[in-house]
Amino acid sequence: MEATQDTQGRVEAAQSVPGHGGPRSAGTRRAILDAARSAFAAQGYDRATIRSIAATAGVDASMVMRYFESKAGLFAAVATADVPVLDLAAVPPDRRGEALVRHLIERWEAPASGDELMLLLRTAVTSGEVATQLQAVLAKLIVGPIAATGAADADVRGALVQSQLLGVALCRYVLRQEPLASLPIEHVVASIAPSVQRYLDTP
Amino acid sequence: MEATQDTQGRVEAAQSVPGHGGPRSAGTRRAILDAARSAFAAQGYDRATIRSIAATAGVDASMVMRYFESKAGLFAAVATADVPVLDLAAVPPDRRGEALVRHLIERWEAPASGDELMLLLRTAVTSGEVATQLQAVLAKLIVGPIAATGAADADVRGALVQSQLLGVALCRYVLRQEPLASLPIEHVVASIAPSVQRYLDTP
DNA sequence: AGGTAATGTCAACGCGCGTTGGCTAACGGA
DNA sequence: TCCGTTAGCCAACGCGCGTTGACATTACCT
C-alpha cells in the first residue's frame, strides 16, 4: 500500500535493443550488471546469489530474471571481458616481455577489467565451460599478440607465457599471497619480465 | 577442526586407527575419505555434495556426519596435503630450478597427492580460509626448501617461484589448457626450469 | 548366552536457493 | 481521456542441500 516514488532515471527507457529480450530500463540494467560483476568477482559463481546481487542493485530478485534470463545468463552478460589488446609488434623485440607483463598487470589493477578477469578466473577453476571462455580471452590477450609478431611456435610460447602471467595473477590478486600481493608493480614487472622474455626468445 | 562433541558420552572406539579423533570402522572411514577426495578434487568444495560422496562410498549420507562432524570437517580431514618435501640443499645449485619443477610436477601427476593439491587449489580461489591453508602447504613445499639453502630474500624468491609453479599447475591440471596440458613432462621441465633457476639466482 | 555399545538405515526437518506468475503503478500514443 | 505497454514488487513454489534423531542391526565382552 505504499507509493513507490522512484520516478527518476526512466528517461532513457526509449531504446530497444536487437534480438531477443532486450533491456527494460538502462539504469536498472546497469545497476544489476555492476552489482553482479562485483559479486561474481568477489565470491565466484556458486557463492554469489541472485538475491544479494538484486539487493545491492536496489531491485527485487525477480527483476534480475526479467532482465537476464537466469543466473547463467547474468553471468554471461557480465563475463564478456572485452579487454584492450596489446600491439606487441610495435614494441622493440627485447622489450616485449616487459610490455606483456606490464599490460597484464594493468588489466588486473584496473577496477572494471580487473573484476572481469577475477570472476572469470574464480569461476573457471570449477566450470569447464567458463574455463574455455577464459582460454579464449587469454588467447586474444596473450597468444594473439605473440602470434602477430610472427614468432615460431607461438602456441607453445603463448602457453608458457600464460602460465607465468596467470600464476602471478592467481597469487597476487586471487589468493592475495604475501609478499607478492604487496610488492610494488615495478618490482613485479622487473622480476617477471625476463622470464616472459625468455619464453618469447628461446628456440 | 572442531572440538569433539559428545552427545551421549561416546568414547573412542576399540579398533580405532591411531591419532585421529574417533573413527568407527576403518574401512568405511577410508571409503568416505577416498570418495570425498575425488569429489572435492573434481568439483571443488561447493559443488561436491555430501550425498553424492556418500553414494560413491556406498554408505548413507548421515554416516558421513557421524564420522566427520560436518562437510567442513570432512574437507579438513581430506585436505591435509602432507606431501613429501624436497631437500634442495642436497641438489647442485645450478640444478635446483629443474629439481623444483620436476618435484612439483611429480606431486601433481601422482594420483593421491595430485588430488589433494587439486582440491586445495580449486577451493582456495573462493575461500580465504583454504587459501591460507594452501599458502601453508606451498610454504612448506617451496619457500621452506629455498630458505633451507640459505638464500637471501628467500620469501620473495619463493613467491616468484610459487607464481610460476602454481601457474603451470593451474593451466595444465586445473584448466587443462592446450597445448600445455598435453606437453610431455620433460618438455615442460626443460621450458620452465630456467625461469625458476633465475628466480633463485638473480640478486 | 545375554546385554551393551558400536555401526548402520531411514525418514524427515529447516533453510536458502533459483525461479515463476500475478499483481500494481506509471508512462505514452490515440 | 482511455488503454495498452512497460517497469517493478510481492508471495510463493519446488528443489536439493546439510543436518538431525529415532530406529534396526551387528559384534564384542564377560
Coordinates of C-alpha atoms (C1' of nucleotides) in Angstrom, one line a residue:
Chain A
M1 CA 0.0 0.0 0.0
E2 CA 3.0 2.2 -0.4
A3 CA 3.5 4.5 -3.3
T4 CA 7.0 4.0 -4.7
Q5 CA 8.3 7.2 -6.0
D6 CA 11.4 6.4 -7.9
T7 CA 10.2 8.2 -11.0
Q8 CA 13.7 9.2 -11.8
G9 CA 16.1 7.7 -14.3
R10 CA 13.4 6.5 -16.5
V11 CA 14.0 9.0 -19.2
E12 CA 16.4 6.7 -21.1
A13 CA 14.0 3.9 -21.4
A14 CA 13.4 4.6 -25.0
Q15 CA 15.9 2.3 -26.6
S16 CA 15.1 -1.2 -27.6
V17 CA 17.9 -3.5 -28.5
P18 CA 18.3 -6.3 -31.0
G19 CA 17.5 -9.9 -30.8
H20 CA 15.6 -11.5 -28.0
G21 CA 14.5 -10.0 -24.8
G22 CA 16.2 -6.6 -24.7
P23 CA 16.8 -4.3 -21.7
R24 CA 13.9 -2.6 -20.0
S25 CA 15.5 0.3 -18.3
A26 CA 19.1 1.2 -19.0
G27 CA 19.7 2.5 -15.5
T28 CA 18.4 -0.6 -13.7
R29 CA 20.2 -2.9 -16.2
R30 CA 23.5 -1.2 -15.4
A31 CA 22.9 -1.3 -11.7
I32 CA 22.3 -5.0 -11.8
L33 CA 25.3 -5.5 -14.1
D34 CA 27.6 -3.6 -11.7
A35 CA 26.4 -5.4 -8.7
A36 CA 26.7 -8.8 -10.4
R37 CA 30.2 -8.0 -11.6
S38 CA 31.3 -7.2 -8.1
A39 CA 29.6 -10.2 -6.5
F40 CA 30.8 -12.7 -9.0
A41 CA 34.3 -11.3 -8.8
A42 CA 34.4 -11.3 -5.0
Q43 CA 32.7 -14.7 -4.4
G44 CA 32.7 -16.7 -7.6
Y45 CA 29.7 -18.0 -9.4
D46 CA 28.4 -20.5 -6.9
R47 CA 28.7 -18.4 -3.8
A48 CA 27.2 -15.2 -5.3
T49 CA 23.4 -15.2 -5.1
I50 CA 20.8 -13.6 -7.3
R51 CA 19.1 -12.3 -4.2
S52 CA 22.2 -10.5 -2.8
I53 CA 23.0 -9.1 -6.2
A54 CA 19.5 -7.7 -6.6
A55 CA 19.6 -6.2 -3.1
T56 CA 22.9 -4.5 -3.9
A57 CA 21.4 -3.1 -7.1
G58 CA 18.3 -2.0 -5.2
V59 CA 15.8 -4.1 -7.0
D60 CA 13.9 -7.3 -6.5
A61 CA 15.4 -10.6 -7.3
S62 CA 12.7 -11.3 -9.9
M63 CA 13.9 -8.2 -11.8
V64 CA 17.2 -9.9 -12.4
M65 CA 15.3 -12.8 -14.0
R66 CA 13.3 -10.4 -16.2
Y67 CA 16.4 -8.6 -17.4
F68 CA 18.6 -11.6 -17.9
E69 CA 17.0 -14.9 -18.2
S70 CA 18.8 -16.8 -15.5
K71 CA 21.8 -16.7 -13.2
A72 CA 23.8 -18.2 -16.0
G73 CA 22.5 -15.5 -18.4
L74 CA 23.5 -12.8 -15.9
F75 CA 27.0 -14.3 -15.6
A76 CA 27.4 -14.5 -19.4
A77 CA 26.3 -10.9 -19.7
V78 CA 29.0 -9.8 -17.2
A79 CA 31.7 -12.1 -18.3
T80 CA 32.4 -10.6 -21.7
A81 CA 35.9 -9.4 -20.7
D82 CA 36.5 -7.3 -23.8
V83 CA 39.9 -6.1 -22.6
P84 CA 42.1 -3.9 -24.8
V85 CA 44.7 -5.9 -26.7
L86 CA 48.4 -5.0 -26.8
D87 CA 50.1 -4.4 -30.2
L88 CA 53.2 -6.4 -29.4
A89 CA 54.7 -6.0 -32.9
A90 CA 55.1 -2.3 -32.3
V91 CA 57.3 -2.9 -29.2
P92 CA 61.0 -3.5 -29.7
P93 CA 61.7 -7.2 -29.6
D94 CA 63.8 -7.1 -26.4
R95 CA 61.1 -5.2 -24.5
R96 CA 58.2 -7.4 -25.4
G97 CA 58.4 -9.5 -22.2
E98 CA 58.2 -6.4 -20.1
A99 CA 55.4 -5.0 -22.2
L100 CA 53.3 -8.1 -21.8
V101 CA 53.8 -8.3 -18.0
R102 CA 53.0 -4.6 -17.5
H103 CA 49.9 -4.8 -19.8
L104 CA 48.5 -7.8 -17.9
I105 CA 49.1 -6.3 -14.5
E106 CA 47.5 -3.0 -15.6
R107 CA 44.4 -5.0 -16.7
W108 CA 44.3 -6.6 -13.3
E109 CA 44.8 -3.4 -11.4
A110 CA 42.1 -1.5 -13.3
P111 CA 38.8 -1.8 -11.3
A112 CA 36.5 -2.7 -14.2
S113 CA 38.6 -5.2 -16.2
G114 CA 40.2 -6.5 -13.0
D115 CA 36.8 -7.6 -11.8
E116 CA 36.0 -9.3 -15.1
L117 CA 39.3 -11.2 -15.1
M118 CA 38.7 -12.1 -11.4
L119 CA 35.3 -13.5 -11.9
L120 CA 36.4 -15.4 -15.0
L121 CA 39.3 -17.0 -13.1
R122 CA 37.4 -17.7 -9.9
T123 CA 34.8 -19.5 -11.9
A124 CA 36.9 -21.2 -14.5
V125 CA 38.6 -23.5 -11.9
T126 CA 35.2 -25.2 -11.3
S127 CA 33.5 -24.9 -14.6
G128 CA 34.8 -26.4 -17.8
E129 CA 32.6 -24.1 -19.8
V130 CA 34.0 -20.9 -18.2
A131 CA 37.5 -22.4 -18.4
T132 CA 37.0 -22.5 -22.2
Q133 CA 35.8 -18.9 -22.1
L134 CA 38.8 -17.8 -20.1
Q135 CA 41.1 -19.6 -22.5
A136 CA 39.5 -17.6 -25.4
V137 CA 40.1 -14.4 -23.6
L138 CA 43.7 -15.3 -22.8
A139 CA 44.2 -16.4 -26.4
K140 CA 43.1 -13.0 -27.6
L141 CA 45.2 -11.2 -24.9
I142 CA 48.4 -13.2 -25.0
V143 CA 48.7 -15.8 -27.7
G144 CA 47.3 -13.5 -30.3
P145 CA 49.8 -10.7 -29.9
I146 CA 52.6 -13.2 -29.7
A147 CA 51.5 -14.8 -32.9
A148 CA 51.1 -11.4 -34.6
T149 CA 54.9 -10.8 -34.1
G150 CA 55.5 -13.8 -36.4
A151 CA 57.1 -15.9 -33.8
A152 CA 57.5 -19.6 -34.4
D153 CA 55.7 -22.0 -32.1
A154 CA 53.5 -19.1 -31.0
D155 CA 51.1 -21.5 -29.3
V156 CA 53.6 -23.1 -27.1
R157 CA 55.3 -19.8 -26.3
G158 CA 51.9 -18.4 -25.5
A159 CA 51.1 -21.3 -23.2
L160 CA 54.3 -20.7 -21.3
V161 CA 53.8 -17.0 -21.0
Q162 CA 50.2 -17.7 -19.9
S163 CA 51.3 -20.0 -17.2
Q164 CA 53.6 -17.4 -15.7
L165 CA 51.2 -14.5 -16.1
L166 CA 48.2 -16.4 -14.8
G167 CA 50.3 -17.6 -11.9
V168 CA 51.2 -14.1 -10.9
A169 CA 47.6 -13.0 -11.1
L170 CA 46.4 -16.0 -9.1
C171 CA 48.9 -15.5 -6.3
R172 CA 48.7 -11.7 -6.2
Y173 CA 45.1 -10.9 -6.8
V174 CA 43.0 -14.0 -6.1
L175 CA 44.9 -15.7 -3.3
R176 CA 46.4 -12.5 -2.1
Q177 CA 49.6 -14.2 -1.0
E178 CA 52.2 -12.2 0.7
P179 CA 54.7 -10.9 -0.1
L180 CA 53.7 -10.9 -3.7
A181 CA 50.4 -9.1 -3.1
S182 CA 52.2 -6.1 -1.6
L183 CA 55.1 -5.9 -3.9
P184 CA 55.3 -2.7 -5.9
I185 CA 54.2 -3.1 -9.5
E186 CA 57.6 -2.1 -10.8
H187 CA 59.2 -4.7 -8.7
V188 CA 56.9 -7.4 -10.0
V189 CA 57.5 -6.3 -13.6
A190 CA 61.2 -6.2 -13.2
S191 CA 61.2 -9.7 -11.7
I192 CA 58.8 -11.4 -14.0
A193 CA 59.6 -9.8 -17.3
P194 CA 62.9 -11.6 -18.0
S195 CA 61.1 -15.0 -17.7
V196 CA 58.5 -13.9 -20.1
Q197 CA 61.1 -12.5 -22.5
R198 CA 62.9 -15.9 -22.4
Y199 CA 59.7 -17.7 -23.3
L200 CA 59.5 -15.4 -26.3
D201 CA 63.1 -15.7 -27.4
T202 CA 64.4 -19.3 -26.8
P203 CA 64.1 -21.7 -29.6
Chain B
M1 CA 39.0 -28.6 13.3
E2 CA 36.2 -28.5 15.7
A3 CA 36.2 -29.8 19.3
T4 CA 34.8 -33.2 19.8
Q5 CA 31.1 -33.0 20.7
D6 CA 29.7 -35.9 22.5
T7 CA 26.0 -36.2 22.5
Q8 CA 25.8 -39.4 24.5
G9 CA 29.1 -39.7 26.2
R10 CA 30.6 -41.8 23.4
V11 CA 34.2 -42.7 23.7
E12 CA 36.8 -43.5 21.2
A13 CA 36.3 -46.9 19.6
A14 CA 38.2 -50.0 20.4
Q15 CA 39.6 -50.9 17.0
S16 CA 40.5 -47.4 16.2
V17 CA 43.2 -46.2 13.9
P18 CA 45.9 -44.1 15.6
G19 CA 45.8 -40.4 16.2
H20 CA 42.5 -39.1 14.8
G21 CA 39.5 -38.1 16.7
G22 CA 37.1 -41.0 16.6
P23 CA 36.8 -43.3 13.7
R24 CA 34.2 -46.0 13.8
S25 CA 35.2 -48.5 11.2
A26 CA 38.5 -48.1 9.4
G27 CA 37.1 -49.5 6.1
T28 CA 34.1 -47.2 6.0
R29 CA 36.2 -44.2 7.1
R30 CA 38.6 -44.8 4.3
A31 CA 35.9 -45.3 1.7
I32 CA 34.3 -42.0 2.6
L33 CA 37.7 -40.3 2.6
D34 CA 38.6 -41.6 -0.8
A35 CA 35.2 -40.6 -2.3
A36 CA 35.5 -37.2 -0.7
R37 CA 39.0 -36.6 -2.0
S38 CA 37.9 -37.5 -5.6
A39 CA 34.7 -35.4 -5.4
F40 CA 36.4 -32.3 -3.8
A41 CA 39.2 -32.5 -6.3
A42 CA 37.0 -32.9 -9.3
Q43 CA 34.3 -30.4 -8.4
G44 CA 35.6 -28.1 -5.6
Y45 CA 34.0 -27.7 -2.2
D46 CA 30.8 -26.0 -3.2
R47 CA 29.7 -28.3 -6.0
A48 CA 30.7 -31.5 -4.3
T49 CA 27.8 -32.8 -2.2
I50 CA 27.8 -35.0 0.9
R51 CA 25.0 -37.1 -0.6
S52 CA 27.0 -37.9 -3.7
I53 CA 30.2 -38.6 -1.8
A54 CA 28.2 -41.0 0.5
A55 CA 26.7 -42.7 -2.5
T56 CA 30.1 -43.2 -4.1
A57 CA 31.4 -44.6 -0.8
G58 CA 28.4 -46.9 -0.6
V59 CA 27.0 -45.5 2.7
D60 CA 24.3 -43.3 3.8
A61 CA 24.8 -39.5 3.9
S62 CA 24.2 -39.4 7.7
M63 CA 27.2 -41.8 8.1
V64 CA 29.4 -39.0 6.8
M65 CA 28.1 -36.8 9.5
R66 CA 28.8 -39.4 12.2
Y67 CA 32.3 -40.0 11.0
F68 CA 33.3 -36.4 10.4
E69 CA 31.2 -33.7 12.0
S70 CA 30.2 -31.7 9.0
K71 CA 31.0 -31.0 5.4
A72 CA 33.7 -28.7 6.6
G73 CA 35.1 -31.3 8.9
L74 CA 35.2 -33.8 6.0
F75 CA 37.0 -31.3 3.9
A76 CA 39.5 -30.6 6.6
A77 CA 40.1 -34.3 7.1
V78 CA 40.9 -34.8 3.4
A79 CA 42.8 -31.5 2.8
T80 CA 45.8 -32.4 4.9
A81 CA 48.2 -32.4 1.9
D82 CA 51.1 -34.0 3.7
V83 CA 53.3 -34.0 0.6
P84 CA 57.0 -35.1 0.7
V85 CA 59.4 -32.2 0.8
L86 CA 62.4 -31.8 -1.4
D87 CA 65.8 -31.5 0.1
L88 CA 67.0 -28.7 -2.1
A89 CA 70.3 -28.2 -0.3
A90 CA 71.4 -31.6 -1.5
V91 CA 71.0 -30.6 -5.1
P92 CA 73.8 -28.9 -7.0
P93 CA 73.0 -25.1 -7.1
D94 CA 72.6 -24.9 -10.8
R95 CA 70.1 -27.7 -10.9
R96 CA 67.8 -26.5 -8.2
G97 CA 65.4 -24.9 -10.6
E98 CA 65.0 -28.1 -12.5
A99 CA 64.6 -30.1 -9.3
L100 CA 61.9 -27.9 -8.0
V101 CA 59.9 -28.0 -11.2
R102 CA 60.2 -31.8 -11.5
H103 CA 59.3 -32.3 -7.9
L104 CA 56.2 -30.2 -8.1
I105 CA 55.1 -31.8 -11.4
E106 CA 55.5 -35.2 -9.9
R107 CA 53.4 -34.3 -7.0
W108 CA 50.6 -33.2 -9.4
E109 CA 50.9 -36.3 -11.5
A110 CA 50.7 -38.7 -8.6
P111 CA 47.1 -39.7 -8.2
A112 CA 46.8 -39.3 -4.4
S113 CA 48.8 -36.1 -3.8
G114 CA 47.6 -34.6 -7.1
D115 CA 44.0 -34.9 -5.9
E116 CA 44.9 -33.2 -2.6
L117 CA 46.6 -30.3 -4.4
M118 CA 43.7 -30.1 -6.8
L119 CA 41.0 -29.8 -4.2
L120 CA 43.1 -27.3 -2.3
L121 CA 43.6 -25.1 -5.3
R122 CA 40.1 -25.4 -6.6
T123 CA 38.7 -24.4 -3.2
A124 CA 41.3 -21.8 -2.3
V125 CA 40.2 -19.4 -5.0
T126 CA 36.8 -18.9 -3.3
S127 CA 37.7 -19.4 0.3
G128 CA 40.1 -17.2 2.2
E129 CA 40.5 -19.9 4.9
V130 CA 41.5 -22.6 2.5
A131 CA 43.7 -20.0 0.7
T132 CA 45.7 -19.7 3.9
Q133 CA 45.9 -23.4 4.2
L134 CA 47.2 -23.7 0.6
Q135 CA 49.7 -21.0 1.3
A136 CA 51.0 -23.0 4.3
V137 CA 51.4 -26.1 2.1
L138 CA 53.2 -24.1 -0.5
A139 CA 55.4 -22.5 2.1
K140 CA 56.4 -26.0 3.3
L141 CA 56.8 -27.3 -0.3
I142 CA 58.6 -24.3 -1.9
V143 CA 59.6 -21.5 0.3
G144 CA 60.9 -23.8 3.0
P145 CA 63.4 -25.7 0.8
I146 CA 64.6 -22.5 -0.7
A147 CA 65.1 -20.9 2.7
A148 CA 67.0 -24.0 3.7
T149 CA 69.6 -23.4 1.1
G150 CA 70.5 -20.2 2.9
A151 CA 69.4 -18.0 0.0
A152 CA 68.9 -14.3 0.7
D153 CA 65.4 -12.9 0.2
A154 CA 64.0 -16.4 0.4
D155 CA 60.5 -15.2 0.9
V156 CA 60.4 -13.0 -2.3
R157 CA 62.2 -15.7 -4.3
G158 CA 59.8 -18.3 -3.0
A159 CA 56.8 -16.1 -4.0
L160 CA 58.1 -15.8 -7.5
V161 CA 58.8 -19.5 -7.9
Q162 CA 55.4 -20.1 -6.5
S163 CA 53.8 -17.9 -9.0
Q164 CA 55.4 -19.8 -11.9
L165 CA 54.8 -23.2 -10.5
L166 CA 51.2 -22.6 -9.4
G167 CA 50.6 -21.0 -12.9
V168 CA 51.8 -24.2 -14.6
A169 CA 49.7 -26.3 -12.3
L170 CA 46.6 -24.1 -12.9
C171 CA 46.9 -24.1 -16.7
R172 CA 47.9 -27.8 -17.1
Y173 CA 46.0 -29.6 -14.4
V174 CA 43.0 -27.5 -13.4
L175 CA 42.1 -25.6 -16.5
R176 CA 43.5 -28.3 -18.8
Q177 CA 44.6 -25.7 -21.3
E178 CA 46.1 -26.9 -24.6
P179 CA 48.8 -27.2 -25.6
L180 CA 50.3 -27.2 -22.1
A181 CA 48.1 -30.0 -20.8
S182 CA 49.4 -32.4 -23.4
L183 CA 53.1 -31.4 -23.4
P184 CA 55.4 -34.2 -22.3
I185 CA 56.7 -33.7 -18.8
E186 CA 60.3 -33.4 -19.9
H187 CA 59.3 -30.6 -22.3
V188 CA 57.6 -28.7 -19.5
V189 CA 60.5 -29.2 -17.1
A190 CA 63.0 -28.0 -19.8
S191 CA 60.9 -25.0 -20.6
I192 CA 60.1 -23.8 -17.1
A193 CA 63.2 -24.8 -15.1
P194 CA 65.4 -21.9 -16.4
S195 CA 62.9 -19.3 -15.2
V196 CA 62.7 -20.9 -11.7
Q197 CA 66.5 -21.1 -11.7
R198 CA 66.7 -17.4 -12.5
Y199 CA 64.3 -16.6 -9.6
L200 CA 66.8 -18.5 -7.3
D201 CA 69.9 -16.9 -8.7
T202 CA 69.3 -13.2 -9.5
P203 CA 70.0 -10.8 -6.8
Chain C
dA1 C1' 24.0 -66.7 26.1
dG2 C1' 22.9 -62.1 27.0
dG3 C1' 23.5 -57.3 27.5
dT4 C1' 25.7 -53.3 25.7
dA5 C1' 27.8 -50.4 22.9
dA6 C1' 29.4 -49.7 18.3
dT7 C1' 27.5 -49.4 13.3
dG8 C1' 24.4 -48.6 10.0
dT9 C1' 19.5 -47.3 7.9
dC10 C1' 15.5 -44.3 7.2
dA11 C1' 12.7 -40.5 7.0
dA12 C1' 12.3 -36.1 7.9
dC13 C1' 13.4 -31.1 9.1
dG14 C1' 14.7 -26.4 8.0
dC15 C1' 16.8 -23.4 5.0
dG16 C1' 18.2 -20.8 1.2
dC17 C1' 18.5 -21.1 -3.4
dG18 C1' 16.8 -20.1 -8.5
dT19 C1' 12.8 -19.3 -10.5
dT20 C1' 7.7 -18.2 -11.6
dG21 C1' 3.4 -15.7 -12.1
dG22 C1' 0.2 -12.5 -10.9
dC23 C1' -0.5 -8.0 -9.3
dT24 C1' 0.1 -2.6 -9.1
dA25 C1' 1.6 1.7 -10.9
dA26 C1' 3.3 4.8 -14.3
dC27 C1' 4.1 6.3 -18.9
dG28 C1' 2.8 7.3 -24.0
dG29 C1' 0.2 7.4 -28.1
dA30 C1' -4.6 7.7 -30.0
Chain D
dT1 C1' -9.5 10.7 -21.8
dC2 C1' -8.7 5.8 -22.1
dC3 C1' -6.0 1.8 -23.0
dG4 C1' -2.0 -1.0 -24.0
dT5 C1' 2.5 -1.5 -22.8
dT6 C1' 6.2 -1.4 -19.7
dA7 C1' 8.7 -1.4 -15.1
dG8 C1' 8.6 -3.0 -10.7
dC9 C1' 7.0 -5.6 -6.4
dC10 C1' 5.4 -9.4 -3.7
dA11 C1' 4.4 -14.0 -2.4
dA12 C1' 5.1 -18.4 -3.3
dC13 C1' 6.8 -22.8 -5.5
dG14 C1' 9.9 -26.7 -5.9
dC15 C1' 14.2 -28.5 -5.2
dG16 C1' 18.4 -30.0 -3.2
dC17 C1' 21.3 -29.2 0.2
dG18 C1' 23.5 -30.1 5.1
dT19 C1' 22.0 -31.9 9.0
dT20 C1' 19.3 -34.5 12.8
dG21 C1' 17.3 -38.0 15.7
dA22 C1' 14.8 -42.2 16.2
dC23 C1' 15.1 -46.9 15.0
dA24 C1' 17.3 -51.6 13.4
dT25 C1' 21.4 -54.4 13.3
dT26 C1' 25.7 -56.3 14.2
dA27 C1' 29.6 -57.6 17.1
dC28 C1' 32.1 -57.8 21.2
dC29 C1' 32.9 -58.9 26.2
dT30 C1' 32.1 -61.1 30.0

